[in-house]
Amino acid sequence: MTTVMGICRSFRDRAFARFFHCFPCLSDPARRSSWGLKVTLVMLHLIFVGILFVFDGDLIEKTKKEPWYTALYLLLLLATLVQYFITSGSSPGYVVDVMRAVNETNVIYQKSSMASKQPASSQNGSLNVVIEGSQSGRNFQGSNPSSWTKLVMDMYPPGTSIRSCTCSYCNVEQPPRAKHCHDCDKCVLQFDHHCVWLGSCVGQDNHCKFWWYICEETALCLWTGILYIMYLKANISRPWWKDAIMILLLIALSISIIFLLLLLLFHSYLVLTNQTTYELVRRRRIPYLRRIPERVYPFSKGICRNLYNFCCVRSSIYSLEPLPSSQELEEK
């Protein structure tokens, strides 16, 4: 019996080894968990939509008469899933990437005489780092480019210790609004939160993508809920168990709609005031926000400018925001 169990374990281990050799991305337990959540989310979408088409004969007839209606609904479903994978696969904006871009630019400047007005970028020119001043934004890469350490320290008030803004895990200097994520094991620019369903952080580079995903998911759930209600209100004789399944799914869908609507409104508020979830929830624990009154939004530049920076700035541009001066806080 022991020999048989040993042979089975050996066969299982060899099978897993071959599988992970063919799919190395799944060899990491964290990645397997992330992919498991992605598959679960896709299956939930297919179940809620598939049961509707299987049970609702009227919807099939309506599709034959008005195919554009169902086509729009399925297009929204596809767009939502595509937006989900785009968001989950995008980088939130890691501090180490920006630090590397700044240091590469500094090395390039020292080795060659580059134009002083050219924006800072890495060697392949794929990253731009913009330092926003108190009056107007300015590109890193002036007549005298700075190292990453000096660049970060210039964003804090004079006299700030370098030790207080250095991450104890990554050992890199964090600009304001950055935070170390223990799940990703990296420091993230404008850290908002770590999303379990995405399997990654939400930060400066993918917050806009995350907002659009929530918006599309909310619209899809609302449309699906309306179709469920229309099915249950139809005066058609059908088995009781079909109604029971649809009612249970509608209850779950209603809970999801409430959660998504609240989440969409919450993140819309954050966008309009240029805040993050971490800054709002842990405001009293963040040293540079601790003494600022609750109703003062230190990084806000007005609703229109906040919306423009959130929606229209290219993802290849990383914006580093220095802490506002006492005079700016007084004006706010």
C-alpha angles and dihedrals in degrees: 000000000000091000092052091050090049091051090049092050091048091050091048092050092050091048092051091046091054091045093051090045089057093041107031092170089070096053090086112080091216091054091047089053091048093050090046090057091048092052090047092052093049091048091051090054092049092047095051093046097036095053089051092057093043095050103032110075091173090061090054091051091047089051090056092050099037108022092168091068094057091038091058091048093050090044089056089049091052093045091051093052092045091049090049093055092043091052096044092047096048125094116249090215114273121216092224091060093052091045090052091049092050094047092047090051090049091053092047091050092051092050099045139024103250125182110273093224096055113110119247116263142156121261093275091047093236098122130060120189115202121192110205113216128201093265107021137358118262131195120242106245109074129154090291113030117204133221119254093256094054091043092056095043091053088062093061128069116274113275095032111146116239088222092062093058098040117102110239091209103043095026090222128125111257119218116219115291093023122121137180114250112212092200095054092030090222138100113253128206112239090358111209105170143306108261113212093198092052093043090223143068127278109227144139096306100048105025091099091050089049092052092051091048091053090048093051092043091051092050091048093050092047092051092046091049091053090052090050091051092048089052093050093046093053112107097231126133109240138150115289093233091064090057090046092053093046092048092051091048091047091053091052090046092051091053090050092049092052091048093046094047092051091046092049093049092046095052091044088057090049091051094049092051097037095239135132130223091248093052093048097045099038098033094128091053097051108089098215093047098041097089097040115100117253095245094052116093104201097192098041116117097183129290096276095047091044091053092047093050091046099047108024108036112100117250090234090066116082114200117207112198119203119215112271118253123247090258092053091048090051090053092049 
